[in-house]
PDB file of C-alpha atoms in Angstrom:
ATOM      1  CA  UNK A   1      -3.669  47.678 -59.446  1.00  0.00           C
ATOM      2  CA  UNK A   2      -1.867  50.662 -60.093  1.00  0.00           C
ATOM      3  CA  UNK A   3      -2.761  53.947 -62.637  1.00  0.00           C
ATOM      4  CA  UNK A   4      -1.221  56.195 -64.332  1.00  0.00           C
ATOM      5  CA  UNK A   5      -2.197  59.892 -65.811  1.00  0.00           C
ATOM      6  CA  UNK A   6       0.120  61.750 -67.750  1.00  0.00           C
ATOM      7  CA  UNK A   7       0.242  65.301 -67.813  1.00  0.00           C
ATOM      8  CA  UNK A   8       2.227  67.356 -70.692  1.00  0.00           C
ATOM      9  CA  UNK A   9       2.913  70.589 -68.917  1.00  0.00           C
ATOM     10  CA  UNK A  10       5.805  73.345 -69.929  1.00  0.00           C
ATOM     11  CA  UNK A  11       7.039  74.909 -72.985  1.00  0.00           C
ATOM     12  CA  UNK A  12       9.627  72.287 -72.913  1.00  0.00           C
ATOM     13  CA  UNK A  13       6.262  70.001 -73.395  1.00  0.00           C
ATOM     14  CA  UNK A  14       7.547  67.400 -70.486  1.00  0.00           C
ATOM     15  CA  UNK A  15       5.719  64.361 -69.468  1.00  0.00           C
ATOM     16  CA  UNK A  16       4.458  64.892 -65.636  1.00  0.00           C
ATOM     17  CA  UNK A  17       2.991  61.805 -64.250  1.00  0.00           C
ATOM     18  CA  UNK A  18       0.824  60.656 -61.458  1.00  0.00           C
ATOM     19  CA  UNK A  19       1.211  57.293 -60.181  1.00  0.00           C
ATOM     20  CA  UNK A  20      -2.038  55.785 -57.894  1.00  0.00           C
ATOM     21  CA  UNK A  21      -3.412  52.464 -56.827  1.00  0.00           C
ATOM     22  CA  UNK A  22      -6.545  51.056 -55.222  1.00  0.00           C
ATOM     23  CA  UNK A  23      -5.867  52.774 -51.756  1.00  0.00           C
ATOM     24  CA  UNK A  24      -6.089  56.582 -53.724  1.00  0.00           C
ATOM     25  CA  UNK A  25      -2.447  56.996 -52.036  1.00  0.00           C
ATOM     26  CA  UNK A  26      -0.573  58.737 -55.215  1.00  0.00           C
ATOM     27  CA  UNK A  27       3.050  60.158 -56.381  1.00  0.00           C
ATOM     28  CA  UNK A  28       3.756  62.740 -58.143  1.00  0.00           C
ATOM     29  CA  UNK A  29       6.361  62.623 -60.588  1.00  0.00           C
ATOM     30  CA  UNK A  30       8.351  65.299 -62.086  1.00  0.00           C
ATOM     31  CA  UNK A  31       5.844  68.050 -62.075  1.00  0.00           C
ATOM     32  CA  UNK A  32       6.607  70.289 -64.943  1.00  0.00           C
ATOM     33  CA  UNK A  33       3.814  72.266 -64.509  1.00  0.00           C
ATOM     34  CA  UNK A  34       4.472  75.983 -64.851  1.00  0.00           C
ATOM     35  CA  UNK A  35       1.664  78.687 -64.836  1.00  0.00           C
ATOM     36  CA  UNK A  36      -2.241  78.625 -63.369  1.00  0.00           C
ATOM     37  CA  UNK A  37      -3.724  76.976 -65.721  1.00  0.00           C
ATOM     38  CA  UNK A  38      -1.361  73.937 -65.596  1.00  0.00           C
ATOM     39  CA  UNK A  39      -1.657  73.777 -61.926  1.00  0.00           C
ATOM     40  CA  UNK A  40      -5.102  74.074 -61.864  1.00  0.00           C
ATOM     41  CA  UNK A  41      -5.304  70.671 -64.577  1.00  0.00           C
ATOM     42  CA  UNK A  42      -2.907  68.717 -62.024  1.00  0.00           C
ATOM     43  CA  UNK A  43      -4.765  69.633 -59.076  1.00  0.00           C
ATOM     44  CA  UNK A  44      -8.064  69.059 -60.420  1.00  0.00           C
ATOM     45  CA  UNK A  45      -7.775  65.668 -61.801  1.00  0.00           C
ATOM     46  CA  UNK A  46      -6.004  64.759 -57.960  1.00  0.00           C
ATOM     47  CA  UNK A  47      -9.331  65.913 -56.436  1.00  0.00           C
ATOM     48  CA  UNK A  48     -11.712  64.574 -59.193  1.00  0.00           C
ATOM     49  CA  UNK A  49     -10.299  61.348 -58.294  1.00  0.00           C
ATOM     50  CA  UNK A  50     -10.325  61.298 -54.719  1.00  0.00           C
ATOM     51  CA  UNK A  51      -6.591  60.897 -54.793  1.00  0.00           C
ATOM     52  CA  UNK A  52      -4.092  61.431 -51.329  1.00  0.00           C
ATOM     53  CA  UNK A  53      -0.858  62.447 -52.605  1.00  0.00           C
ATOM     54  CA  UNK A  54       1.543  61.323 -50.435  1.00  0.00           C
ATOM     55  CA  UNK A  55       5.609  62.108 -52.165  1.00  0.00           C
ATOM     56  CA  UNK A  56       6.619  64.071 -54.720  1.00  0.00           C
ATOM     57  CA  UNK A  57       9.388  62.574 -56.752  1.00  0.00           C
ATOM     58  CA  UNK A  58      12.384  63.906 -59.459  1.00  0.00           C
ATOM     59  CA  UNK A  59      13.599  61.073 -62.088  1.00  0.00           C
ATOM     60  CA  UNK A  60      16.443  64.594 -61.975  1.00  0.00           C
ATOM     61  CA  UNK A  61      16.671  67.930 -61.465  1.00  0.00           C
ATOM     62  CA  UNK A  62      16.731  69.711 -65.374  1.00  0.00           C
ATOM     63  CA  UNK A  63      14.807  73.189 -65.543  1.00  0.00           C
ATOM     64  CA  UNK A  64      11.490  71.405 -67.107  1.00  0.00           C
ATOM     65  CA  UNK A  65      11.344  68.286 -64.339  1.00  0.00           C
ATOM     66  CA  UNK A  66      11.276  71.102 -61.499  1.00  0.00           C
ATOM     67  CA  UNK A  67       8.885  73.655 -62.808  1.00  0.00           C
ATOM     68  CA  UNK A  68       6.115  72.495 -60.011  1.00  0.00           C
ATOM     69  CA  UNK A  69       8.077  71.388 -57.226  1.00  0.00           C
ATOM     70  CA  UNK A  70       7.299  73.958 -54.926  1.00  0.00           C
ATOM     71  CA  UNK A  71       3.620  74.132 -55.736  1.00  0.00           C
ATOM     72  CA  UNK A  72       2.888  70.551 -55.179  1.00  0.00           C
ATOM     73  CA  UNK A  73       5.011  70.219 -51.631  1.00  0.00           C
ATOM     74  CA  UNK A  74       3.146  73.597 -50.638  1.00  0.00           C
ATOM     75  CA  UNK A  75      -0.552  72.406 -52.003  1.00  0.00           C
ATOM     76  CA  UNK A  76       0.126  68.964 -50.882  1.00  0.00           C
ATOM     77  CA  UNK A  77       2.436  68.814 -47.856  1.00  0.00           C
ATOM     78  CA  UNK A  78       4.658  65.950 -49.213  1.00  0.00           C
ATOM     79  CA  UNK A  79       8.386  65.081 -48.657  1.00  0.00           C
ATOM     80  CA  UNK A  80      10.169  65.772 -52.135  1.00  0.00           C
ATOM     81  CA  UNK A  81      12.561  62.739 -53.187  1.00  0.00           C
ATOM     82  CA  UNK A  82      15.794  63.407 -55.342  1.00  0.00           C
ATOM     83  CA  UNK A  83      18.502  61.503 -55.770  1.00  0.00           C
ATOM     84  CA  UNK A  84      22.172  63.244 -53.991  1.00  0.00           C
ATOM     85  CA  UNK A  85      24.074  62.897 -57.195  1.00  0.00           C
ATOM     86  CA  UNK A  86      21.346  66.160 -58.853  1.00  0.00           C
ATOM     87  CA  UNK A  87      21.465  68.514 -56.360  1.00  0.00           C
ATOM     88  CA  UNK A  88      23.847  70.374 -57.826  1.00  0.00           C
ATOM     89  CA  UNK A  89      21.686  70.305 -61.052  1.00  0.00           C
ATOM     90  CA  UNK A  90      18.404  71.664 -58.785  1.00  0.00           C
ATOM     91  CA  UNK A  91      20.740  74.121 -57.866  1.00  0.00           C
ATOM     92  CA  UNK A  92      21.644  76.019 -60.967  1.00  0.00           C
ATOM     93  CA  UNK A  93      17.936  75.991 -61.950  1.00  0.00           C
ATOM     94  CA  UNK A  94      17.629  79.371 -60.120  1.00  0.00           C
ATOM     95  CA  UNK A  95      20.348  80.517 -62.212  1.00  0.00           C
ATOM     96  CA  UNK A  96      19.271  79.184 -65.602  1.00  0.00           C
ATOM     97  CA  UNK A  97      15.358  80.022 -65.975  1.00  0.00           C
ATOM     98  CA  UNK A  98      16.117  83.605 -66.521  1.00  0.00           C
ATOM     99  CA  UNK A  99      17.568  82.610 -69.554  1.00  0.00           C
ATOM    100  CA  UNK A 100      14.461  80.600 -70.703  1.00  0.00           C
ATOM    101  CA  UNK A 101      12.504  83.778 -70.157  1.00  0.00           C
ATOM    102  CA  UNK A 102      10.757  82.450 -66.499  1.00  0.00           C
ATOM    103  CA  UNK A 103      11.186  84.438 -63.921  1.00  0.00           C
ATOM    104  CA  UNK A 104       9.062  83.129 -61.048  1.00  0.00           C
ATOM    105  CA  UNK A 105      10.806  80.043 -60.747  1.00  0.00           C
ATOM    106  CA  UNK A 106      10.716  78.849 -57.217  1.00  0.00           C
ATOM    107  CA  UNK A 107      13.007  76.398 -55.569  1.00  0.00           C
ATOM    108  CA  UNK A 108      12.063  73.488 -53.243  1.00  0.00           C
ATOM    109  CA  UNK A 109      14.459  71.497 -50.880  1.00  0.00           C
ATOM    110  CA  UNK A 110      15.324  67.939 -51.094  1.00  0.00           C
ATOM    111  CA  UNK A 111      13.512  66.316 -47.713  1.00  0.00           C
ATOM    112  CA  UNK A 112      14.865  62.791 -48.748  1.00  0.00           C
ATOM    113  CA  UNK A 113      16.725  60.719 -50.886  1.00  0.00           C
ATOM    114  CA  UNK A 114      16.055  58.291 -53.495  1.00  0.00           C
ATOM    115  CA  UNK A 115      19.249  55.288 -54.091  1.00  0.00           C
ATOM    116  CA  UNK A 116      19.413  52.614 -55.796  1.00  0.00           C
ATOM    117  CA  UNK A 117      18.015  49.073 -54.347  1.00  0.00           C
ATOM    118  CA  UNK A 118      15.813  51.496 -52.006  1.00  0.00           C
ATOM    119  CA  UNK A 119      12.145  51.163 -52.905  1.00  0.00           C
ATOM    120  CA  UNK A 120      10.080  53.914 -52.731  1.00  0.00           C
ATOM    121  CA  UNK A 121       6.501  52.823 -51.255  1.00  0.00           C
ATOM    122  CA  UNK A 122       2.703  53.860 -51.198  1.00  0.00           C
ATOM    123  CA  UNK A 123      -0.321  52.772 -50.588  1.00  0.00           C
ATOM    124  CA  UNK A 124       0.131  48.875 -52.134  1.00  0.00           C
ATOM    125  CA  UNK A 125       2.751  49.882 -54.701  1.00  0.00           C
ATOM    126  CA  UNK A 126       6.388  49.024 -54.703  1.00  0.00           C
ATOM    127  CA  UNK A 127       8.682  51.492 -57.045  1.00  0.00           C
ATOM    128  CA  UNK A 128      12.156  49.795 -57.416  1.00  0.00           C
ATOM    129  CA  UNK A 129      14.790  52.520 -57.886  1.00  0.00           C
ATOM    130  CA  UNK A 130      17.675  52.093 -60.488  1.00  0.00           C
ATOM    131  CA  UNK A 131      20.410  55.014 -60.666  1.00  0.00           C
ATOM    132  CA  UNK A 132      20.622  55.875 -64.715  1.00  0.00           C
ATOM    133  CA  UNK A 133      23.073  58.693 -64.709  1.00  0.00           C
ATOM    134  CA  UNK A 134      24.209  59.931 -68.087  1.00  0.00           C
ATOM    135  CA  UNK A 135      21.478  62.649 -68.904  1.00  0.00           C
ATOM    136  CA  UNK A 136      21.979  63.706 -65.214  1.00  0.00           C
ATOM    137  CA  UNK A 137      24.504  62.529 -62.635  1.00  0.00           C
ATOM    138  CA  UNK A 138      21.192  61.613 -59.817  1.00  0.00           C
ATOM    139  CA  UNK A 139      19.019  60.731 -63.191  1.00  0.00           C
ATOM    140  CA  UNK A 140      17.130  57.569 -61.670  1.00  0.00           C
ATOM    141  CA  UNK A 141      14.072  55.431 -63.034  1.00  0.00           C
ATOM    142  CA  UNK A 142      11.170  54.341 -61.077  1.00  0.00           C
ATOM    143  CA  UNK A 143      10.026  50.618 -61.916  1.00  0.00           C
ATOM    144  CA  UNK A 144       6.723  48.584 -61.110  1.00  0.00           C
ATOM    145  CA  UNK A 145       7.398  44.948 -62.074  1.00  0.00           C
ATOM    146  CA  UNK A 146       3.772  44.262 -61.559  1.00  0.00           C
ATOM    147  CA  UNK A 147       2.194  46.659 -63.415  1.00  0.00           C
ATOM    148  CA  UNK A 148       5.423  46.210 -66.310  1.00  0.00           C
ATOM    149  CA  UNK A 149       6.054  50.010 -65.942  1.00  0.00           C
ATOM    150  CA  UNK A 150       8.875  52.479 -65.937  1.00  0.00           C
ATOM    151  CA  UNK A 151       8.822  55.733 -65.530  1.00  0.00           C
ATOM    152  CA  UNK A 152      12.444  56.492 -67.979  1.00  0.00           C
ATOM    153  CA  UNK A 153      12.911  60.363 -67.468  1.00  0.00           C
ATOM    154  CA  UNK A 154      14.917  62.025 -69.988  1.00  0.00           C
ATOM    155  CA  UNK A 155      17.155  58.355 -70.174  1.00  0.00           C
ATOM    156  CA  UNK A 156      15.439  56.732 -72.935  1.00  0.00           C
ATOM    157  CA  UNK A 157      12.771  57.949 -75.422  1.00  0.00           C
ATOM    158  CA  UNK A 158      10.369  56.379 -78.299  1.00  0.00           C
ATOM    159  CA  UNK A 159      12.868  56.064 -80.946  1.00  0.00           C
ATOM    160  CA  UNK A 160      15.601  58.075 -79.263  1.00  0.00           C
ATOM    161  CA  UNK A 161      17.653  58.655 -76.224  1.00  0.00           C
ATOM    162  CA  UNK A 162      18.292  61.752 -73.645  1.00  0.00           C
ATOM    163  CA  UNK A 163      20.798  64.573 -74.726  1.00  0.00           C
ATOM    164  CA  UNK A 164      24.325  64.655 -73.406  1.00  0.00           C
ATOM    165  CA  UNK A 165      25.501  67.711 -73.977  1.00  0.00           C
ATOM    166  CA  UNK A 166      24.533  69.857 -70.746  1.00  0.00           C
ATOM    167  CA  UNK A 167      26.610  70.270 -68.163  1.00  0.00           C
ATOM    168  CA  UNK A 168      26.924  66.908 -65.680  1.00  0.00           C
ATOM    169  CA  UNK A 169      25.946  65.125 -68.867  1.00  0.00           C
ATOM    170  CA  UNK A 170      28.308  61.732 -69.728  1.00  0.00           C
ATOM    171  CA  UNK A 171      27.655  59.991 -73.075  1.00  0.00           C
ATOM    172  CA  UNK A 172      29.278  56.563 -72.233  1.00  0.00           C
ATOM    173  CA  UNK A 173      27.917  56.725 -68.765  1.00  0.00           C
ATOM    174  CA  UNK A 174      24.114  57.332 -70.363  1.00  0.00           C
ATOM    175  CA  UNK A 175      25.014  54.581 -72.967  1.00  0.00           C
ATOM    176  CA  UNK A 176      25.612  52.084 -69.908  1.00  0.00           C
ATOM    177  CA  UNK A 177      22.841  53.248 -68.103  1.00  0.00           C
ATOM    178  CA  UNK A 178      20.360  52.077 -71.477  1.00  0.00           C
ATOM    179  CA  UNK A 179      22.428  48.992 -71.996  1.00  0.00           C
ATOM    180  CA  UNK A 180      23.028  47.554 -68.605  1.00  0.00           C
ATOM    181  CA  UNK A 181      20.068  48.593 -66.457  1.00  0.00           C
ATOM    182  CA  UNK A 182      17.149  49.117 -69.149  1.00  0.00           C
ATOM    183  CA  UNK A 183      17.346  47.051 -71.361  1.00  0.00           C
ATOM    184  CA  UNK A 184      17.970  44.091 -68.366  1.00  0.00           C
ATOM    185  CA  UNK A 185      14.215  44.962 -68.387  1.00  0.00           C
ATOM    186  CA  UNK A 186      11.533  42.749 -69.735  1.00  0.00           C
ATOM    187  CA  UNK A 187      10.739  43.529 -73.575  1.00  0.00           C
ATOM    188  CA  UNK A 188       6.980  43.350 -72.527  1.00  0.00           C
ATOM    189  CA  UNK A 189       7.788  46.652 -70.232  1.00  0.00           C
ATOM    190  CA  UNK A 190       6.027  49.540 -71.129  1.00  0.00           C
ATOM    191  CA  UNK A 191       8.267  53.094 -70.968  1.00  0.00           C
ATOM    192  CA  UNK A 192       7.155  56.331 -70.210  1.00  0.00           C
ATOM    193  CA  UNK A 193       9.672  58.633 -70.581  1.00  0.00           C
ATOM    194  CA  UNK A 194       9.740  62.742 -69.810  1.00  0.00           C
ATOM    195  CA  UNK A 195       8.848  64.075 -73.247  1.00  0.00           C
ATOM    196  CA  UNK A 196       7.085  62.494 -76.201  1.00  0.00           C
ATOM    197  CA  UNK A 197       5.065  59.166 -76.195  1.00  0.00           C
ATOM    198  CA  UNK A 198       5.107  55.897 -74.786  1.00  0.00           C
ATOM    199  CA  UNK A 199       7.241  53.110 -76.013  1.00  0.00           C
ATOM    200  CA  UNK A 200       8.774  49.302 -74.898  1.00  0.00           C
ATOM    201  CA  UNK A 201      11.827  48.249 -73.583  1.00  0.00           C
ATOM    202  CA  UNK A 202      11.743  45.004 -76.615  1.00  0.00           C
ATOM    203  CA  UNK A 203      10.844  47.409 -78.923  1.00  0.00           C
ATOM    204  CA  UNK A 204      13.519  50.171 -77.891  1.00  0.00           C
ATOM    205  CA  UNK A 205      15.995  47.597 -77.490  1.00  0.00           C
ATOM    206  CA  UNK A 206      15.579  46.514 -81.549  1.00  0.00           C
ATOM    207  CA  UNK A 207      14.730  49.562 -82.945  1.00  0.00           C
ATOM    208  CA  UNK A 208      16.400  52.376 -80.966  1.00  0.00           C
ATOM    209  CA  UNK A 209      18.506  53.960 -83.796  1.00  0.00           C
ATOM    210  CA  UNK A 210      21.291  54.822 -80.817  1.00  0.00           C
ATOM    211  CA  UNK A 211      21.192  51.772 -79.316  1.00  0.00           C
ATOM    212  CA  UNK A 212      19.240  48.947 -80.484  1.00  0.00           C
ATOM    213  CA  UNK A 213      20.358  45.765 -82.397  1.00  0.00           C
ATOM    214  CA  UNK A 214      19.193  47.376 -85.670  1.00  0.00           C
ATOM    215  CA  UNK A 215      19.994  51.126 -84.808  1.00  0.00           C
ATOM    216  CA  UNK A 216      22.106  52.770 -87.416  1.00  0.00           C
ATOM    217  CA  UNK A 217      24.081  54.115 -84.580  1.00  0.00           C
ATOM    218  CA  UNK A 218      24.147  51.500 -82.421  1.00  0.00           C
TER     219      UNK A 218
END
């Protein structure tokens, strides 16, 4: 069986997940968390629940995604998993927190890399890998067909989809990326995306107001 905790860390209030099934072996995903007190709730709950965290992963590399990425492969000792496509992205974080007012951002290195049709494994669990660009050119989604769960990013949102106006951003590409690899999905498929709450792919792909079958932009 697998579990999953979110965490909402950041002034950017993103969605930081952990990911564990009955062997305790656990992923992190997108750690956004930014100061003590943050770090302290993500470590915490890992030890409360006996958990062995064993990768850290990045649906992409935006500023609020990255905050913890160098505390949890220092605490933890895990390989960190981004797609090629973001590096760049990861990159220019250094160069952009300033302007968000953080100073102490610290980078961590790529050790491996996620692609599409390559599954990313631990413990029992089997996370299929689909490459979503649009938000981000490396933007990927993590999916568990058993457990009907998919970890979105900043892709596609309860009512709404990511923003495509930052740099590396494409608006038809993240249009395809909903409409050709999401919503393939089953409608029973429960999304969790990087900000906000939880939401379906049936009900996303009838109600989205971008691009569902009744959206007023679709």
């Amino acid at each position: 069986m697998l579990y999953l905790q979110v965490f909402t860390f950041n002034g950017f209030q993103e969605n930081t997940y952990v990911l564990w099934d009955d062997t305790k072996e656990a992923v992190i995903i997108d750690p956004g968390c930014s100061d003590r007190q943050e770090r302290e709730e993500l470590t915490e709950f890992i030890s409360d629940e006996g958990l062995k965290v064993v990768k850290l992963l990045n649906t992409h590399a935006h500023i609020d995604h990255v905050l913890g990425n160098a505390f949890v492969k220092r605490t933890y000792g895990v390989p960190y998993y981004l797609h090629p496509l973001d590096v760049p992205v990861l990159k220019s974080v250094a160069v952009r927190a300033p302007s968000y007012r953080i100073f102490d951002y610290e980078e961590a290195e790529p050790d491996a890399w996620l692609e599409e049709g390559v599954p990313v494994t631990f413990g029992d669990t089997t996370l299929e890998v689909l490459h979503v660009p649009g938000h981000a050119p490396g933007h990927v989604a993590f999916i568990n067909r058993e457990s009907n769960l998919c970890i979105s990013g900043d892709v596609l949102f309860h009512g709404s989809i990511g923003r495509w106006d930052f740099p590396g951003c494409n608006f038809d590409d993240l249009i395809s990326s909903i409409k050709h690899k999401l919503f393939t999905l089953d409608d029973e498929m429960e999304v969790f995306p990087g900000h906000g709450p939880a939401t379906t792919i049936g009900r996303e792909r009838l109600e989205n107001p971008y691009v569902g079958q009744n959206g007023q932009y679709a």
